[in-house]
PDB file of C-alpha atoms in Angstrom:
ATOM      1  CA  MET O 265     132.168 111.546 211.786  1.00 48.00           C
ATOM      2  CA  LYS O 266     133.642 111.008 208.365  1.00 50.00           C
ATOM      3  CA  LYS O 267     133.475 107.221 208.922  1.00 50.00           C
ATOM      4  CA  VAL O 268     129.789 107.434 209.889  1.00 45.00           C
ATOM      5  CA  PHE O 269     129.052 109.499 206.794  1.00 44.00           C
ATOM      6  CA  ILE O 270     130.842 107.001 204.488  1.00 51.00           C
ATOM      7  CA  PHE O 271     129.144 104.047 206.217  1.00 46.00           C
ATOM      8  CA  GLY O 272     125.707 105.707 205.812  1.00 51.00           C
ATOM      9  CA  LEU O 273     126.395 106.498 202.160  1.00 47.00           C
ATOM     10  CA  ALA O 274     127.459 102.879 201.517  1.00 53.00           C
ATOM     11  CA  LEU O 275     124.328 101.584 203.260  1.00 47.00           C
ATOM     12  CA  LEU O 276     122.090 103.922 201.264  1.00 50.00           C
ATOM     13  CA  SER O 277     123.782 102.891 198.001  1.00 54.00           C
ATOM     14  CA  SER O 278     123.334  99.205 198.820  1.00 53.00           C
ATOM     15  CA  VAL O 279     119.658  99.633 199.590  1.00 47.00           C
ATOM     16  CA  THR O 280     119.115 101.668 196.405  1.00 50.00           C
ATOM     17  CA  LEU O 281     120.871  99.108 194.210  1.00 48.00           C
ATOM     18  CA  ALA O 282     118.963  96.254 195.823  1.00 50.00           C
ATOM     19  CA  ALA O 283     115.663  98.034 195.198  1.00 52.00           C
ATOM     20  CA  CYS O 284     116.572  98.657 191.554  1.00 52.00           C
ATOM     21  CA  GLY O 285     117.564  95.041 191.116  1.00 53.00           C
ATOM     22  CA  ASN O 286     114.244  93.817 192.481  1.00 51.00           C
ATOM     23  CA  SER O 287     112.204  96.141 190.292  1.00 48.00           C
ATOM     24  CA  ASN O 288     114.025  94.897 187.173  1.00 49.00           C
ATOM     25  CA  ASN O 289     113.085  91.312 187.992  1.00 49.00           C
ATOM     26  CA  GLU O 290     109.487  92.275 188.603  1.00 48.00           C
ATOM     27  CA  SER O 291     109.429  94.312 185.408  1.00 48.00           C
ATOM     28  CA  SER O 292     110.774  91.385 183.382  1.00 48.00           C
ATOM     29  CA  ALA O 293     108.236  89.039 184.901  1.00 48.00           C
ATOM     30  CA  SER O 294     105.352  91.402 184.219  1.00 47.00           C
ATOM     31  CA  SER O 295     106.587  91.988 180.652  1.00 47.00           C
ATOM     32  CA  LYS O 296     106.614  88.258 180.045  1.00 47.00           C
ATOM     33  CA  ASN O 297     103.092  87.932 181.404  1.00 47.00           C
ATOM     34  CA  THR O 298     101.850  90.820 179.290  1.00 42.00           C
ATOM     35  CA  THR O 299     103.424  89.385 176.151  1.00 38.00           C
ATOM     36  CA  GLU O 300     101.932  85.973 176.813  1.00 42.00           C
ATOM     37  CA  THR O 301      98.455  87.319 177.452  1.00 39.00           C
ATOM     38  CA  THR O 302      98.378  89.536 174.358  1.00 44.00           C
ATOM     39  CA  ILE O 303      99.187  86.704 171.954  1.00 42.00           C
ATOM     40  CA  SER O 304      95.947  84.914 171.251  1.00 38.00           C
ATOM     41  CA  VAL O 305      95.623  82.077 168.762  1.00 44.00           C
ATOM     42  CA  PRO O 306      91.809  82.296 168.535  1.00 45.00           C
ATOM     43  CA  ASP O 307      92.029  85.940 167.395  1.00 48.00           C
ATOM     44  CA  SER O 308      94.351  85.093 164.507  1.00 45.00           C
ATOM     45  CA  GLU O 309      92.200  82.126 163.476  1.00 47.00           C
ATOM     46  CA  GLU O 310      89.123  84.359 163.579  1.00 47.00           C
ATOM     47  CA  GLN O 311      90.778  86.919 161.288  1.00 48.00           C
ATOM     48  CA  ALA O 312      91.714  84.178 158.811  1.00 56.00           C
ATOM     49  CA  ASP O 313      88.030  83.232 158.593  1.00 86.00           C
ATOM     50  CA  VAL O 314      86.996  86.689 157.325  1.00 93.00           C
ATOM     51  CA  TYR O 315      87.137  86.977 153.520  1.00 96.00           C
ATOM     52  CA  PHE O 316      85.388  87.657 150.202  1.00 96.00           C
ATOM     53  CA  ASP O 317      86.359  85.403 147.300  1.00 96.00           C
ATOM     54  CA  GLY O 318      84.008  86.928 144.729  1.00 95.00           C
ATOM     55  CA  GLU O 319      81.183  84.485 145.436  1.00 97.00           C
ATOM     56  CA  THR O 320      81.163  84.055 149.219  1.00 97.00           C
ATOM     57  CA  LEU O 321      81.548  86.687 151.928  1.00 97.00           C
ATOM     58  CA  LYS O 322      82.509  85.346 155.351  1.00 96.00           C
ATOM     59  CA  ILE O 323      82.319  87.767 158.264  1.00 95.00           C
ATOM     60  CA  ASN O 324      82.280  87.091 161.997  1.00 92.00           C
ATOM     61  CA  MET O 325      78.488  86.978 162.265  1.00 94.00           C
ATOM     62  CA  ALA O 326      77.401  85.488 158.939  1.00 96.00           C
ATOM     63  CA  THR O 327      78.190  83.850 155.618  1.00 97.00           C
ATOM     64  CA  VAL O 328      76.750  85.524 152.506  1.00 98.00           C
ATOM     65  CA  LYS O 329      76.762  83.648 149.171  1.00 98.00           C
ATOM     66  CA  ILE O 330      75.896  85.271 145.847  1.00 98.00           C
ATOM     67  CA  ILE O 331      73.485  82.906 144.087  1.00 98.00           C
ATOM     68  CA  SER O 332      72.869  84.898 140.900  1.00 97.00           C
ATOM     69  CA  SER O 333      72.972  88.342 139.335  1.00 97.00           C
ATOM     70  CA  GLU O 334      71.155  89.879 136.384  1.00 96.00           C
ATOM     71  CA  VAL O 335      70.362  93.205 134.760  1.00 96.00           C
ATOM     72  CA  LEU O 336      66.703  94.235 135.004  1.00 96.00           C
ATOM     73  CA  THR O 337      65.253  96.753 132.561  1.00 95.00           C
ATOM     74  CA  PRO O 338      62.683  99.437 133.435  1.00 94.00           C
ATOM     75  CA  ASP O 339      59.201  97.965 133.704  1.00 92.00           C
ATOM     76  CA  GLU O 340      56.162  99.945 134.852  1.00 90.00           C
ATOM     77  CA  SER O 341      54.209  96.783 135.662  1.00 89.00           C
ATOM     78  CA  VAL O 342      56.649  96.055 138.516  1.00 92.00           C
ATOM     79  CA  TYR O 343      57.308  99.711 139.450  1.00 91.00           C
ATOM     80  CA  ARG O 344      60.895  99.749 138.150  1.00 92.00           C
ATOM     81  CA  ASP O 345      61.931 103.128 136.719  1.00 92.00           C
ATOM     82  CA  ASN O 346      65.643 102.419 136.163  1.00 94.00           C
ATOM     83  CA  ASN O 347      67.922  99.716 134.848  1.00 96.00           C
ATOM     84  CA  GLN O 348      69.037  97.683 137.836  1.00 96.00           C
ATOM     85  CA  LEU O 349      71.619  95.066 138.697  1.00 97.00           C
ATOM     86  CA  ALA O 350      69.857  92.517 140.910  1.00 97.00           C
ATOM     87  CA  PHE O 351      71.556  90.016 143.200  1.00 98.00           C
ATOM     88  CA  VAL O 352      69.965  86.940 144.732  1.00 98.00           C
ATOM     89  CA  TYR O 353      72.004  85.945 147.769  1.00 98.00           C
ATOM     90  CA  GLU O 354      71.853  83.539 150.688  1.00 98.00           C
ATOM     91  CA  VAL O 355      72.703  84.415 154.288  1.00 98.00           C
ATOM     92  CA  THR O 356      73.599  81.931 157.021  1.00 98.00           C
ATOM     93  CA  ASN O 357      73.614  83.280 160.582  1.00 97.00           C
ATOM     94  CA  ASP O 358      76.910  82.145 162.148  1.00 97.00           C
ATOM     95  CA  ASP O 359      76.296  84.101 165.359  1.00 95.00           C
ATOM     96  CA  GLU O 360      74.679  82.982 168.602  1.00 96.00           C
ATOM     97  CA  GLU O 361      72.123  85.811 168.414  1.00 96.00           C
ATOM     98  CA  PRO O 362      69.351  86.448 165.851  1.00 96.00           C
ATOM     99  CA  LEU O 363      70.460  88.488 162.834  1.00 94.00           C
ATOM    100  CA  ASP O 364      68.692  90.618 160.218  1.00 94.00           C
ATOM    101  CA  GLY O 365      69.889  88.730 157.140  1.00 91.00           C
ATOM    102  CA  SER O 366      69.180  91.525 154.672  1.00 92.00           C
ATOM    103  CA  MET O 367      71.340  93.869 156.748  1.00 93.00           C
ATOM    104  CA  ALA O 368      74.305  91.495 156.448  1.00 94.00           C
ATOM    105  CA  TRP O 369      74.460  92.451 152.759  1.00 96.00           C
ATOM    106  CA  ILE O 370      73.685  96.151 153.284  1.00 95.00           C
ATOM    107  CA  ALA O 371      76.388  96.519 155.956  1.00 95.00           C
ATOM    108  CA  CYS O 372      79.119  94.745 153.980  1.00 96.00           C
ATOM    109  CA  MET O 373      78.510  95.211 150.231  1.00 97.00           C
ATOM    110  CA  ASN O 374      78.718  98.328 148.065  1.00 97.00           C
ATOM    111  CA  ALA O 375      78.424  98.559 144.279  1.00 97.00           C
ATOM    112  CA  TYR O 376      80.337 101.084 142.161  1.00 97.00           C
ATOM    113  CA  GLN O 377      80.103 102.078 138.499  1.00 96.00           C
ATOM    114  CA  GLU O 378      82.317 104.561 136.672  1.00 89.00           C
ATOM    115  CA  THR O 379      80.868 107.564 134.907  1.00 83.00           C
ATOM    116  CA  GLU O 380      82.776 109.913 132.626  1.00 83.00           C
ATOM    117  CA  ASN O 381      84.320 111.787 135.562  1.00 86.00           C
ATOM    118  CA  THR O 382      83.778 109.680 138.679  1.00 85.00           C
ATOM    119  CA  VAL O 383      83.571 106.233 140.170  1.00 83.00           C
ATOM    120  CA  GLY O 384      80.127 106.499 141.681  1.00 91.00           C
ATOM    121  CA  LYS O 385      78.652 104.445 144.481  1.00 96.00           C
ATOM    122  CA  LEU O 386      75.390 103.002 143.185  1.00 97.00           C
ATOM    123  CA  ASP O 387      72.172 103.547 145.101  1.00 96.00           C
ATOM    124  CA  VAL O 388      70.215 100.579 146.369  1.00 96.00           C
ATOM    125  CA  GLY O 389      67.067 100.561 144.272  1.00 94.00           C
ATOM    126  CA  ALA O 390      63.566  99.383 144.995  1.00 93.00           C
ATOM    127  CA  THR O 391      63.331  95.678 145.757  1.00 92.00           C
ATOM    128  CA  PRO O 392      62.461  93.895 142.501  1.00 94.00           C
ATOM    129  CA  GLN O 393      58.734  93.152 142.388  1.00 93.00           C
ATOM    130  CA  ASP O 394      58.950  90.603 139.550  1.00 94.00           C
ATOM    131  CA  GLU O 395      57.114  87.359 140.297  1.00 93.00           C
ATOM    132  CA  LYS O 396      60.327  85.329 140.047  1.00 94.00           C
ATOM    133  CA  PHE O 397      61.703  87.214 143.090  1.00 95.00           C
ATOM    134  CA  ALA O 398      58.570  86.790 145.263  1.00 94.00           C
ATOM    135  CA  GLU O 399      60.005  83.974 147.400  1.00 95.00           C
ATOM    136  CA  TYR O 400      63.012  86.141 148.340  1.00 94.00           C
ATOM    137  CA  ARG O 401      60.847  89.059 149.461  1.00 92.00           C
ATOM    138  CA  GLU O 402      58.808  86.960 151.919  1.00 91.00           C
ATOM    139  CA  GLY O 403      59.953  87.735 155.449  1.00 88.00           C
ATOM    140  CA  GLU O 404      62.897  89.763 154.157  1.00 87.00           C
ATOM    141  CA  PHE O 405      62.988  91.821 157.363  1.00 88.00           C
ATOM    142  CA  ASP O 406      62.458  88.918 159.782  1.00 92.00           C
ATOM    143  CA  GLU O 407      65.351  88.010 162.044  1.00 94.00           C
ATOM    144  CA  LEU O 408      67.361  84.956 161.072  1.00 96.00           C
ATOM    145  CA  LYS O 409      67.829  82.463 163.919  1.00 97.00           C
ATOM    146  CA  PRO O 410      71.336  81.277 164.875  1.00 97.00           C
ATOM    147  CA  GLY O 411      72.362  78.661 162.300  1.00 97.00           C
ATOM    148  CA  GLY O 412      69.445  79.643 160.041  1.00 97.00           C
ATOM    149  CA  THR O 413      69.772  80.235 156.282  1.00 97.00           C
ATOM    150  CA  LYS O 414      67.552  82.316 153.985  1.00 97.00           C
ATOM    151  CA  LYS O 415      67.701  83.742 150.439  1.00 97.00           C
ATOM    152  CA  TYR O 416      67.188  87.447 149.698  1.00 97.00           C
ATOM    153  CA  VAL O 417      67.162  89.808 146.707  1.00 97.00           C
ATOM    154  CA  ILE O 418      68.635  93.300 146.348  1.00 97.00           C
ATOM    155  CA  ALA O 419      69.027  95.638 143.366  1.00 97.00           C
ATOM    156  CA  TYR O 420      71.223  98.628 142.555  1.00 97.00           C
ATOM    157  CA  ASP O 421      70.146 101.401 140.168  1.00 96.00           C
ATOM    158  CA  LEU O 422      72.628 101.512 137.271  1.00 96.00           C
ATOM    159  CA  ASN O 423      74.157 104.591 135.654  1.00 93.00           C
ATOM    160  CA  ASP O 424      74.206 102.719 132.317  1.00 93.00           C
ATOM    161  CA  THR O 425      74.032  99.136 131.027  1.00 94.00           C
ATOM    162  CA  THR O 426      77.503  98.893 129.475  1.00 93.00           C
ATOM    163  CA  THR O 427      80.006  99.996 132.138  1.00 95.00           C
ATOM    164  CA  PRO O 428      81.088  97.176 134.496  1.00 95.00           C
ATOM    165  CA  VAL O 429      79.949  97.242 138.123  1.00 97.00           C
ATOM    166  CA  VAL O 430      82.456  96.580 140.912  1.00 96.00           C
ATOM    167  CA  LEU O 431      81.045  94.974 144.059  1.00 97.00           C
ATOM    168  CA  LYS O 432      83.266  95.680 147.085  1.00 97.00           C
ATOM    169  CA  ALA O 433      83.005  93.797 150.376  1.00 96.00           C
ATOM    170  CA  THR O 434      84.017  95.008 153.831  1.00 95.00           C
ATOM    171  CA  GLN O 435      83.878  93.601 157.352  1.00 91.00           C
ATOM    172  CA  GLY O 436      80.799  95.640 158.295  1.00 85.00           C
ATOM    173  CA  VAL O 437      79.981  99.285 157.584  1.00 82.00           C
ATOM    174  CA  SER O 438      83.386 100.754 158.453  1.00 82.00           C
ATOM    175  CA  GLY O 439      85.407  97.552 158.537  1.00 84.00           C
ATOM    176  CA  GLU O 440      88.441  96.483 156.566  1.00 90.00           C
ATOM    177  CA  ASP O 441      88.235  95.822 152.832  1.00 93.00           C
ATOM    178  CA  LEU O 442      87.836  92.109 152.144  1.00 96.00           C
ATOM    179  CA  GLY O 443      87.831  92.038 148.351  1.00 96.00           C
ATOM    180  CA  GLU O 444      85.896  92.911 145.235  1.00 96.00           C
ATOM    181  CA  LYS O 445      84.384  91.391 142.112  1.00 97.00           C
ATOM    182  CA  THR O 446      83.713  93.016 138.749  1.00 96.00           C
ATOM    183  CA  PHE O 447      80.441  92.280 136.940  1.00 96.00           C
ATOM    184  CA  ASN O 448      80.561  92.921 133.194  1.00 95.00           C
ATOM    185  CA  LEU O 449      77.127  93.938 131.931  1.00 92.00           C
ATOM    186  CA  LYS O 450      75.756  92.514 128.672  1.00 79.00           C
TER     187      LYS O 450
END
């Protein structure tokens, strides 16, 4: 009886060790597969293509280039009540789907200006109605076709005309910070 018990225990131990050995091999193989599938070269290249260098913003869906900026003074004839910092910019749709070009700026750019006690986010002001901006207002809410390029205008209401404005870029509304540029007002 004792011999049967020892033989059974040895057999059970052998089977258990064999099963553990097989699961380790399978585990190693599946770990290797998982590691290989999670490393993706296209993802890292895509991330490297997202940036803001102070003049050009490159995000996954579009390229936004700042063409010019200027301070606009209040002018009743064009319905402007505040001093504004206006930007003319160009958007190229790099996506395969149509894109609202004006929203590419709105979703990615924010302007800030310090006050005595705070660093305040500037409000987007009324679109400049000056004649020189007329071409940028035409079709400003039309969708931009894939590969298409169009120029737009946007303005921010200033707290004052002496404190610099910092333009900060992100990868979309809640995306990562991509950079910033300071505009000294004259």
